Coordinates of C-alpha atoms in Angstrom, one line a residue:
Chain A
M1 CA 6.2 14.6 -27.5
D2 CA 9.6 15.6 -25.9
D3 CA 8.5 19.6 -25.5
L4 CA 6.4 18.2 -22.3
L5 CA 9.1 17.6 -20.8
A6 CA 10.7 21.1 -21.1
R7 CA 11.1 22.6 -17.4
P8 CA 8.0 24.3 -17.1
D9 CA 7.0 26.9 -14.8
R10 CA 4.0 27.6 -12.7
S11 CA 2.3 29.7 -15.1
D12 CA 2.4 26.5 -17.5
F13 CA -0.5 25.1 -15.0
A14 CA -3.8 26.4 -14.1
V15 CA -4.5 23.2 -11.5
F16 CA -2.3 22.4 -8.6
R17 CA -2.9 20.1 -5.7
S18 CA -0.9 19.1 -2.8
V19 CA 0.9 16.2 -2.1
T20 CA 3.1 15.5 1.4
T21 CA 5.6 13.4 0.8
R22 CA 6.4 10.4 2.9
W23 CA 9.8 8.5 4.8
S24 CA 9.8 5.8 2.1
D25 CA 9.2 8.7 -0.6
N26 CA 13.6 9.0 -0.1
D27 CA 15.9 6.8 -0.8
V28 CA 19.2 5.7 0.1
Y29 CA 21.0 9.0 -1.5
G30 CA 18.5 11.3 1.1
H31 CA 16.2 12.7 -1.6
V32 CA 13.3 11.6 -2.8
N33 CA 13.1 9.1 -5.5
N34 CA 12.9 9.2 -9.3
V35 CA 9.9 6.2 -9.1
V36 CA 7.9 8.8 -6.8
H37 CA 7.6 11.1 -9.0
Y38 CA 5.0 9.3 -11.3
S39 CA 3.1 8.1 -8.1
W40 CA 2.4 11.7 -7.6
F41 CA 1.2 11.6 -11.0
D42 CA -1.3 9.2 -11.2
T43 CA -2.1 10.3 -8.0
V44 CA -3.1 14.0 -9.4
V45 CA -4.5 12.8 -12.4
N46 CA -6.8 10.5 -10.8
A47 CA -8.1 12.6 -8.0
L48 CA -9.0 15.8 -10.8
L49 CA -11.1 12.8 -12.4
I50 CA -12.7 11.6 -9.8
E51 CA -13.4 14.7 -7.8
R52 CA -15.2 15.9 -11.1
G53 CA -17.1 12.9 -11.3
L54 CA -15.4 11.8 -14.7
V55 CA -14.4 8.3 -13.5
A56 CA -15.8 6.0 -10.8
V57 CA -13.5 3.1 -9.4
T58 CA -15.8 0.7 -9.5
G59 CA -19.3 0.6 -12.2
E60 CA -19.7 0.3 -16.0
S61 CA -18.5 3.2 -17.5
P62 CA -15.1 3.6 -19.1
I63 CA -11.8 4.2 -17.5
F64 CA -8.6 5.5 -18.6
V65 CA -5.3 3.2 -18.4
V66 CA -2.1 4.7 -19.0
A67 CA -0.5 4.2 -22.4
E68 CA 3.4 6.2 -22.0
T69 CA 5.0 7.9 -19.2
G70 CA 8.1 10.4 -19.3
C71 CA 9.9 11.9 -16.8
R72 CA 12.6 14.5 -16.6
Y73 CA 14.4 15.4 -13.8
F74 CA 15.6 19.3 -13.0
A75 CA 16.2 19.3 -8.6
S76 CA 16.0 17.2 -6.1
L77 CA 13.1 17.1 -3.7
A78 CA 13.1 15.6 -0.1
Y79 CA 10.8 14.5 2.6
P80 CA 9.6 15.7 4.8
Q81 CA 8.8 18.8 3.0
T82 CA 5.4 19.1 1.2
V83 CA 5.5 19.4 -2.9
E84 CA 3.0 20.8 -5.1
V85 CA 2.0 19.2 -8.2
G86 CA 1.1 21.1 -11.8
L87 CA -1.2 19.6 -14.1
A88 CA -3.1 20.0 -17.6
V89 CA -4.3 18.9 -20.7
A90 CA -1.6 19.4 -23.2
R91 CA -3.7 17.2 -26.0
L92 CA -7.1 16.0 -25.8
G93 CA -7.7 13.3 -28.4
G94 CA -10.4 11.5 -29.5
R95 CA -9.5 8.4 -27.6
S96 CA -7.1 9.6 -25.5
I97 CA -5.5 12.1 -23.0
T98 CA -2.0 13.4 -22.7
W99 CA -0.9 15.3 -19.2
R100 CA 1.6 17.7 -18.5
L101 CA 2.7 17.8 -15.2
G102 CA 5.4 19.7 -13.2
V103 CA 6.4 19.3 -9.7
F104 CA 7.4 21.9 -7.5
A105 CA 8.6 22.6 -4.2
A106 CA 5.5 24.3 -1.8
G107 CA 5.7 28.1 -2.7
G108 CA 8.3 27.3 -5.3
S109 CA 8.6 28.8 -8.7
E110 CA 11.5 26.4 -10.2
A111 CA 10.0 22.9 -11.4
A112 CA 12.1 19.7 -10.0
S113 CA 10.8 17.8 -12.6
A114 CA 8.5 17.7 -15.6
G115 CA 5.8 14.8 -16.7
R116 CA 4.1 13.6 -19.7
F117 CA 1.7 11.4 -19.1
V118 CA -1.0 9.6 -21.5
H119 CA -3.9 8.2 -20.6
V120 CA -6.3 6.1 -23.5
C121 CA -10.1 5.8 -22.6
V122 CA -10.6 2.3 -22.3
D123 CA -14.0 -0.2 -22.7
R124 CA -13.9 -1.6 -18.7
R125 CA -14.1 -5.0 -19.3
S126 CA -12.6 -5.2 -22.5
R127 CA -9.7 -3.3 -22.0
R128 CA -10.0 -1.9 -25.9
P129 CA -10.0 1.9 -26.4
V130 CA -13.6 3.6 -26.7
A131 CA -14.1 7.2 -27.3
I132 CA -13.7 9.6 -24.7
P133 CA -17.6 10.3 -24.0
D134 CA -18.7 13.8 -24.5
D135 CA -19.2 15.1 -21.2
I136 CA -15.8 14.3 -20.3
R137 CA -14.8 15.8 -23.2
T138 CA -16.3 18.9 -22.4
V139 CA -15.1 18.9 -18.7
L140 CA -11.4 18.3 -20.3
E141 CA -11.7 20.9 -22.7
R142 CA -12.2 23.7 -19.6
L143 CA -9.3 22.4 -17.8
Chain L
M1 CA 1.1 -3.8 25.2
D2 CA -1.7 -4.6 23.7
D3 CA -3.9 -1.8 25.3
L4 CA -2.0 0.6 22.7
L5 CA -4.0 -1.1 20.5
A6 CA -7.3 0.1 21.7
R7 CA -9.7 2.1 19.4
P8 CA -8.1 5.7 20.4
D9 CA -9.9 9.2 20.1
R10 CA -8.5 11.9 18.9
S11 CA -8.1 13.1 22.7
D12 CA -5.7 10.4 23.0
F13 CA -3.7 12.5 21.0
A14 CA -2.0 16.4 21.4
V15 CA 0.2 16.3 17.8
F16 CA -1.5 15.5 14.3
R17 CA -0.3 15.8 11.2
S18 CA -2.2 15.5 7.8
V19 CA -0.9 12.9 5.2
T20 CA -2.4 13.2 1.6
T21 CA -3.3 9.3 -0.1
R22 CA -2.0 8.4 -2.9
W23 CA -3.3 6.5 -6.1
S24 CA -1.4 3.5 -4.9
D25 CA -2.5 3.4 -1.3
N26 CA -6.0 1.7 -2.4
D27 CA -5.3 -1.9 -3.5
V28 CA -7.7 -4.2 -5.9
Y29 CA -9.9 -3.8 -3.4
G30 CA -10.8 -0.3 -3.6
H31 CA -9.6 0.7 0.2
V32 CA -6.4 2.0 1.6
N33 CA -4.3 -1.5 2.1
N34 CA -3.0 -2.5 5.3
V35 CA 0.6 -1.8 4.6
V36 CA 0.4 1.9 3.9
H37 CA -1.0 2.3 7.6
Y38 CA 2.3 1.5 8.3
S39 CA 3.8 3.9 5.8
W40 CA 2.3 6.8 7.4
F41 CA 3.6 5.8 11.1
D42 CA 7.0 6.2 10.1
T43 CA 6.4 9.1 8.2
V44 CA 4.4 11.0 10.8
V45 CA 7.0 9.6 14.1
N46 CA 10.2 11.0 11.7
A47 CA 8.7 14.2 10.2
L48 CA 8.3 15.1 14.2
L49 CA 11.7 14.4 15.1
I50 CA 13.4 15.7 12.2
E51 CA 10.8 19.1 12.4
R52 CA 12.1 19.3 16.3
G53 CA 15.6 18.5 15.6
L54 CA 15.7 15.5 17.2
V55 CA 17.5 13.2 14.6
A56 CA 19.6 14.5 11.3
V57 CA 19.4 11.8 8.4
T58 CA 23.0 12.3 8.1
G59 CA 25.6 13.4 10.7
E60 CA 27.2 11.4 13.5
S61 CA 24.4 11.4 16.2
P62 CA 22.4 8.8 17.3
I63 CA 19.4 7.6 15.3
F64 CA 16.3 5.5 16.3
V65 CA 15.4 2.2 14.4
V66 CA 12.2 0.5 14.7
A67 CA 12.6 -2.6 16.5
E68 CA 8.6 -3.7 16.9
T69 CA 5.5 -2.6 15.2
G70 CA 1.2 -3.6 15.5
C71 CA -1.3 -2.0 13.9
R72 CA -5.1 -2.9 14.6
Y73 CA -8.0 -1.9 11.9
F74 CA -11.4 -0.4 12.7
A75 CA -13.2 1.2 9.8
S76 CA -11.5 1.4 5.8
L77 CA -10.0 4.6 4.3
A78 CA -10.2 5.4 0.4
Y79 CA -7.5 7.1 -1.6
P80 CA -8.4 10.1 -2.8
Q81 CA -9.3 11.7 1.0
T82 CA -6.9 12.8 3.3
V83 CA -6.1 11.5 6.8
E84 CA -4.9 12.7 10.0
V85 CA -2.8 10.7 11.7
G86 CA -2.3 11.6 15.7
L87 CA 0.8 10.3 17.9
A88 CA 1.7 10.3 21.1
V89 CA 4.5 9.6 23.1
A90 CA 3.2 6.2 25.1
R91 CA 6.3 5.3 27.0
L92 CA 9.6 6.5 27.5
G93 CA 12.4 4.3 28.4
G94 CA 16.4 4.8 29.0
R95 CA 17.2 3.6 25.1
S96 CA 13.5 3.2 23.5
I97 CA 10.5 5.0 22.6
T98 CA 7.1 3.5 22.4
W99 CA 4.7 5.7 20.1
R100 CA 1.0 5.4 19.7
L101 CA -0.6 6.2 16.9
G102 CA -3.9 6.7 15.2
V103 CA -5.2 7.1 12.0
F104 CA -8.3 9.2 11.1
A105 CA -10.4 10.6 8.1
A106 CA -9.5 14.1 7.8
G107 CA -12.0 15.9 10.5
G108 CA -13.5 12.7 11.8
S109 CA -13.9 11.4 15.1
E110 CA -13.3 7.6 14.6
A111 CA -10.3 5.9 14.4
A112 CA -9.7 3.8 10.9
S113 CA -6.6 2.1 13.0
A114 CA -4.3 2.5 15.9
G115 CA -0.6 1.7 15.8
R116 CA 2.0 0.8 18.1
F117 CA 5.8 1.7 16.5
V118 CA 8.7 1.0 19.1
H119 CA 12.0 3.0 18.9
V120 CA 14.9 2.1 19.7
C121 CA 17.9 5.1 20.0
V122 CA 21.2 3.4 18.0
D123 CA 24.8 4.7 17.7
R124 CA 24.8 5.1 14.0
R125 CA 27.9 2.8 13.0
S126 CA 27.5 0.2 15.2
R127 CA 23.8 0.3 15.3
R128 CA 24.2 -0.5 19.1
P129 CA 21.6 0.3 21.3
V130 CA 22.5 3.9 23.6
A131 CA 20.9 6.0 26.0
I132 CA 18.7 8.5 24.5
P133 CA 20.3 12.1 24.6
D134 CA 19.0 14.2 27.4
D135 CA 18.1 17.0 25.2
I136 CA 16.3 14.6 22.9
R137 CA 14.6 13.7 26.0
T138 CA 13.6 16.9 27.3
V139 CA 11.6 17.3 23.9
L140 CA 9.9 14.0 24.0
E141 CA 9.0 14.2 27.9
R142 CA 6.5 17.7 26.3
L143 CA 4.7 15.6 24.0
Chain S
M1 CA -0.7 -13.5 21.0
D2 CA 2.4 -12.0 21.3
D3 CA 4.3 -15.6 21.1
L4 CA 4.0 -15.3 17.8
L5 CA 6.4 -12.9 17.2
A6 CA 9.1 -14.6 19.2
R7 CA 12.1 -15.2 16.5
P8 CA 11.3 -18.3 14.8
D9 CA 13.2 -20.8 13.1
R10 CA 12.7 -22.4 9.7
S11 CA 11.1 -25.7 11.3
D12 CA 8.9 -23.6 12.4
F13 CA 7.6 -23.0 8.7
A14 CA 6.1 -25.9 6.5
V15 CA 6.1 -23.3 3.5
F16 CA 8.3 -20.8 2.1
R17 CA 8.2 -18.3 -1.0
S18 CA 10.7 -16.5 -2.6
V19 CA 10.6 -12.6 -2.6
T20 CA 13.1 -10.4 -4.2
T21 CA 14.4 -7.4 -3.2
R22 CA 13.8 -3.9 -4.9
W23 CA 16.0 -0.6 -4.6
S24 CA 12.4 1.1 -3.1
D25 CA 13.1 -1.1 -0.1
N26 CA 16.3 0.4 1.1
D27 CA 15.8 3.7 2.9
V28 CA 18.1 6.3 3.6
Y29 CA 19.8 4.3 6.2
G30 CA 20.6 1.5 3.7
H31 CA 18.6 -1.2 5.3
V32 CA 15.1 -2.6 4.1
N33 CA 12.5 -0.4 5.7
N34 CA 10.3 -2.3 8.1
V35 CA 6.9 -1.2 6.3
V36 CA 8.7 -3.6 3.5
H37 CA 8.2 -6.4 5.6
Y38 CA 4.4 -6.1 5.6
S39 CA 4.4 -6.1 2.2
W40 CA 6.4 -9.0 2.5
F41 CA 3.7 -10.6 4.4
D42 CA 0.6 -9.8 2.3
T43 CA 2.5 -11.0 -0.8
V44 CA 3.1 -14.2 0.2
V45 CA 0.0 -15.0 2.3
N46 CA -2.2 -13.6 -0.8
A47 CA 0.2 -15.6 -3.0
L48 CA -0.7 -18.7 -1.4
L49 CA -4.4 -18.2 -1.3
I50 CA -4.9 -17.2 -4.9
E51 CA -2.7 -20.4 -6.2
R52 CA -4.5 -22.4 -4.2
G53 CA -8.0 -21.3 -5.2
L54 CA -8.8 -20.2 -1.7
V55 CA -9.3 -16.6 -2.8
A56 CA -10.2 -14.7 -5.7
V57 CA -9.3 -11.4 -6.5
T58 CA -12.4 -10.8 -8.5
G59 CA -15.9 -12.4 -8.6
E60 CA -18.2 -13.0 -5.0
S61 CA -17.1 -15.3 -2.9
P62 CA -15.9 -14.3 0.7
I63 CA -12.8 -12.1 0.6
F64 CA -10.3 -11.6 3.6
V65 CA -9.2 -8.6 5.3
V66 CA -6.9 -7.7 7.9
A67 CA -7.5 -7.0 11.1
E68 CA -5.0 -6.8 13.2
T69 CA -0.9 -6.8 12.2
G70 CA 2.2 -6.8 13.9
C71 CA 6.3 -7.4 13.3
R72 CA 9.1 -7.4 15.6
Y73 CA 12.3 -7.3 14.0
F74 CA 15.6 -8.9 14.7
A75 CA 18.4 -8.6 12.0
S76 CA 18.9 -5.8 9.4
L77 CA 18.0 -7.0 5.3
A78 CA 19.3 -5.2 2.6
Y79 CA 18.6 -4.8 -1.0
P80 CA 19.8 -6.5 -3.6
Q81 CA 19.6 -9.6 -1.3
T82 CA 16.8 -12.0 -2.2
V83 CA 15.1 -13.4 1.2
E84 CA 12.3 -16.3 2.1
V85 CA 9.3 -15.4 4.0
G86 CA 8.0 -18.5 5.7
L87 CA 4.4 -18.5 6.6
A88 CA 2.1 -21.0 8.6
V89 CA -1.5 -20.9 9.9
A90 CA -0.5 -20.3 13.4
R91 CA -4.8 -20.3 14.8
L92 CA -7.7 -21.0 11.9
G93 CA -11.0 -19.7 13.7
G94 CA -14.5 -19.6 12.5
R95 CA -13.9 -16.5 10.9
S96 CA -10.6 -15.9 11.3
I97 CA -6.7 -17.2 10.3
T98 CA -3.5 -16.0 12.1
W99 CA -1.1 -16.4 10.9
R100 CA 2.7 -16.5 11.6
L101 CA 5.4 -15.2 9.0
G102 CA 9.3 -15.1 9.7
V103 CA 11.5 -13.8 7.1
F104 CA 15.2 -14.9 6.5
A105 CA 18.3 -13.7 4.0
A106 CA 18.2 -16.2 1.0
G107 CA 19.6 -19.9 2.4
G108 CA 19.9 -18.2 6.7
S109 CA 18.9 -20.0 9.6
E110 CA 18.4 -16.7 11.6
A111 CA 15.1 -14.8 11.2
A112 CA 15.5 -11.0 10.3
S113 CA 12.1 -10.1 11.7
A114 CA 9.0 -12.4 12.8
G115 CA 5.2 -11.3 11.7
R116 CA 1.5 -11.9 12.7
F117 CA -1.2 -11.5 10.2
V118 CA -4.6 -11.2 11.1
H119 CA -7.4 -12.5 8.2
V120 CA -11.1 -12.0 8.8
C121 CA -13.2 -13.7 6.1
V122 CA -16.0 -11.6 5.2
D123 CA -18.7 -11.1 2.8
R124 CA -16.9 -9.0 -0.4
R125 CA -19.9 -6.2 -0.6
S126 CA -21.2 -5.9 2.6
R127 CA -17.7 -6.4 4.4
R128 CA -19.3 -8.1 7.3
P129 CA -17.7 -11.2 8.7
V130 CA -19.0 -14.9 7.6
A131 CA -17.9 -18.0 8.1
I132 CA -14.7 -19.6 6.5
P133 CA -16.1 -22.0 3.7
D134 CA -15.3 -25.6 4.5
D135 CA -13.4 -26.0 0.8
I136 CA -11.1 -23.6 2.1
R137 CA -11.1 -24.6 5.6
T138 CA -9.8 -27.5 4.5
V139 CA -7.2 -26.8 2.7
L140 CA -5.5 -24.6 5.8
E141 CA -6.0 -27.4 8.3
R142 CA -3.6 -28.6 6.1
L143 CA -0.7 -26.2 6.1
Chain R
M1 CA 15.6 8.7 -27.9
D2 CA 11.8 7.4 -28.5
D3 CA 13.0 4.0 -31.2
L4 CA 14.0 3.2 -27.3
L5 CA 10.3 2.8 -25.9
A6 CA 9.7 0.8 -29.4
R7 CA 8.7 -2.8 -28.5
P8 CA 11.6 -5.0 -28.1
D9 CA 12.3 -8.2 -28.1
R10 CA 13.7 -10.7 -26.0
S11 CA 16.5 -11.1 -28.4
D12 CA 17.1 -7.3 -27.7
F13 CA 18.9 -8.1 -24.1
A14 CA 21.5 -10.1 -23.2
V15 CA 21.0 -9.8 -19.6
F16 CA 17.8 -10.7 -18.0
R17 CA 17.0 -10.6 -14.0
S18 CA 13.9 -12.1 -12.2
V19 CA 11.4 -9.6 -9.8
T20 CA 8.6 -11.6 -8.0
T21 CA 5.9 -9.1 -8.2
R22 CA 4.1 -8.2 -4.7
W23 CA 0.3 -8.1 -3.6
S24 CA 1.1 -4.3 -3.7
D25 CA 1.6 -4.1 -7.5
N26 CA -2.1 -4.4 -8.5
D27 CA -4.1 -1.0 -8.1
V28 CA -7.5 -1.0 -7.5
Y29 CA -8.3 -2.0 -11.7
G30 CA -6.4 -5.5 -11.2
H31 CA -3.4 -5.2 -12.6
V32 CA 0.3 -4.2 -12.1
N33 CA 0.0 0.0 -11.3
N34 CA 2.4 2.0 -14.4
V35 CA 4.5 3.2 -11.7
V36 CA 6.0 -0.5 -10.5
H37 CA 7.1 -1.2 -14.1
Y38 CA 9.8 2.0 -13.5
S39 CA 10.1 1.0 -9.5
W40 CA 11.8 -2.7 -11.6
F41 CA 13.8 -0.5 -14.0
D42 CA 15.5 1.4 -10.6
T43 CA 15.9 -1.9 -8.9
V44 CA 17.2 -3.8 -12.1
V45 CA 20.2 -1.6 -13.0
N46 CA 21.1 -0.6 -9.8
A47 CA 21.7 -4.5 -9.2
L48 CA 23.6 -4.7 -12.5
L49 CA 26.2 -2.4 -10.8
I50 CA 26.2 -2.9 -7.2
E51 CA 26.8 -6.7 -8.3
R52 CA 29.6 -6.4 -11.0
G53 CA 31.0 -3.4 -8.4
L54 CA 30.2 -0.3 -10.1
V55 CA 28.9 1.8 -7.7
A56 CA 28.9 1.3 -3.8
V57 CA 25.8 2.9 -2.1
T58 CA 28.1 4.5 0.7
G59 CA 31.4 5.4 0.2
E60 CA 33.1 8.6 -1.8
S61 CA 32.8 7.0 -5.5
P62 CA 31.0 8.9 -7.4
I63 CA 27.4 7.5 -8.1
F64 CA 24.6 7.8 -10.9
V65 CA 21.8 9.7 -10.7
V66 CA 18.7 9.9 -13.1
A67 CA 18.1 12.9 -15.0
E68 CA 15.3 11.4 -17.5
T69 CA 12.9 8.1 -17.3
G70 CA 10.4 7.2 -19.7
C71 CA 8.2 4.0 -20.5
R72 CA 5.6 2.6 -22.8
Y73 CA 2.8 0.3 -21.9
F74 CA 1.8 -2.7 -24.6
A75 CA 0.5 -5.6 -22.2
S76 CA -0.9 -5.8 -18.7
L77 CA 0.5 -7.8 -15.9
A78 CA -0.6 -8.8 -13.1
Y79 CA 0.7 -10.1 -9.2
P80 CA 1.3 -13.0 -8.1
Q81 CA 3.1 -13.7 -11.5
T82 CA 7.4 -13.7 -12.0
V83 CA 8.7 -10.9 -14.3
E84 CA 11.8 -10.7 -16.1
V85 CA 13.4 -7.3 -17.1
G86 CA 15.9 -6.9 -19.5
L87 CA 18.2 -4.2 -19.5
A88 CA 21.1 -3.2 -22.0
V89 CA 23.4 -0.1 -22.5
A90 CA 21.8 2.0 -25.3
R91 CA 24.0 4.5 -25.0
L92 CA 27.0 5.7 -23.3
G93 CA 28.5 9.0 -23.1
G94 CA 30.9 10.6 -21.6
R95 CA 29.1 11.4 -18.6
S96 CA 26.0 9.7 -18.9
I97 CA 24.5 6.0 -19.6
T98 CA 21.0 5.8 -21.3
W99 CA 19.4 2.1 -20.5
R100 CA 16.8 0.3 -22.6
L101 CA 14.6 -1.5 -20.5
G102 CA 12.0 -4.3 -21.4
V103 CA 9.3 -6.2 -19.3
F104 CA 8.3 -9.7 -19.6
A105 CA 6.2 -12.2 -17.8
A106 CA 8.2 -15.2 -17.1
G107 CA 9.0 -17.3 -20.1
G108 CA 6.9 -15.1 -22.4
S109 CA 8.0 -13.6 -25.5
E110 CA 6.1 -10.4 -25.8
A111 CA 7.3 -7.7 -23.6
A112 CA 5.0 -6.1 -21.9
S113 CA 6.3 -2.6 -21.4
A114 CA 9.7 -0.9 -22.9
G115 CA 11.6 1.4 -20.6
R116 CA 14.3 4.3 -21.1
F117 CA 16.8 5.2 -18.4
V118 CA 19.0 7.9 -17.9
H119 CA 21.5 8.1 -15.7
V120 CA 23.8 10.8 -14.9
C121 CA 27.2 9.6 -13.4
V122 CA 27.5 12.6 -10.6
D123 CA 30.1 13.3 -7.7
R124 CA 28.6 12.1 -4.5
R125 CA 28.8 15.4 -2.6
S126 CA 27.8 18.2 -5.2
R127 CA 25.9 15.9 -7.6
R128 CA 27.6 17.9 -10.2
P129 CA 28.4 15.4 -13.3
V130 CA 31.7 14.3 -13.7
A131 CA 33.1 11.5 -16.4
I132 CA 32.1 8.0 -16.1
P133 CA 35.5 6.4 -14.8
D134 CA 37.2 4.3 -16.8
D135 CA 36.7 0.6 -15.1
I136 CA 33.3 1.3 -14.7
R137 CA 33.1 2.5 -19.2
T138 CA 35.2 -0.6 -19.4
V139 CA 32.4 -2.8 -18.2
L140 CA 29.4 -1.5 -19.2
E141 CA 31.0 -1.1 -22.8
R142 CA 30.7 -5.4 -22.5
L143 CA 27.2 -5.1 -21.6

């Protein structure tokens, strides 16, 4: 799956979300720390799912848990800049979604990082994998 | 100084900055955790200082370190909403700045929290308090 | 309540918990960021409540939400050192607990910070204040 | 390199470091969030480098920056438990180190996650890759 970590262009993504950086994003070397990119991935993927009504933080419906993630870093970013994160469904399996992500400086064309984020659909209580419900699948196929 | 933690109105602040919330801001109870408000305070105060050229992350000029902070919580917030943080200089001492902060839901009129944030101007190497340089003071007095 | 932010001694606390620092605790100035102390307060207070069976993260019992916090900083800390956080019940009201906290370098006698942390007992669903249950009160009185 | 994300045993690691979990490590689903594992990786790898004198947070010597990371998740963890992170040098290149990591519940034999963490040795100012200094290489070869 490593091609998902190839350096993306903005044209690889149809959906973008802005994220404001924070003082704590910079580490002692003065740039956004590698871990923070994953926090942004979590943020933009879940916001999309929540805002399109595909997942509810509380309730009985299935939830998505993270099975595997990866990130390759190409250029540094630094607070206080704003970033834009592009996201796309790279693969839609029966029980899993593989997201591709790209982080860009606001307005920038060169990706600062590329991410891969594998979500598995699970029963909220048992945490066992279940099929992605059809209504969710329909929305994801359009992304 | 506890009056600075009285519930503020938007009219108490001339400067606002937007902050996008993150998945990790919500704790297990489903709302933004108390600690996160302080992260926002750090973020908006330092962004203001950096963008107005009052502090450089690297170099030889004095820096501001945090001597005391406080926050009172009035209403809960939750990712994925965006928030706005108002900030004002409440007191400008010879070597210290006391900031007043207020967190609001985007477009909201009721403060979710009120913050107090005391910055001390120190020599970057010795970390000993020094007078706030005149050029910085001039800008801060206008805030 | 500001006396709770006076610089504490180790003798002010009967209970201590160790916390390992993290790379991300240091900010660009090379020391533990002010916000991180609050994360430690949250961590040690809740761990005490959970481990003594006074609060369950899930279920129907009341929970404690944070109404106000404060911290005064006396000395800097830096990853990768380990710290010890002392905690004590400073005031036990009908519906609230005021915790006093002190952060020390492992084995150190001088506090790096002093914290005040006000917990309000609330109904888990309505989030309205309720009386602290007697069994919890009994345990807290012994701390 | 994906074999590095196969589920490891404790016997795959000679060096372990304990990490205390934090309240903020749990997300709304009540378990340690996926991002936090990367924060632990950063923490244990850098602590090892700092404590063995291989990297200085300040100064003129080369530093290690992160070029790529990955993590596969096998079991959930939850605050307030303590975890142990095993670390090993999986590959030592001329200018890069590939670390393998495994997270275990304290005393547990089953890995909760497996990590891959690629460090590139760079000049501190130019951030261009440079050869890993011989003295550092000698220490790393013994790990």
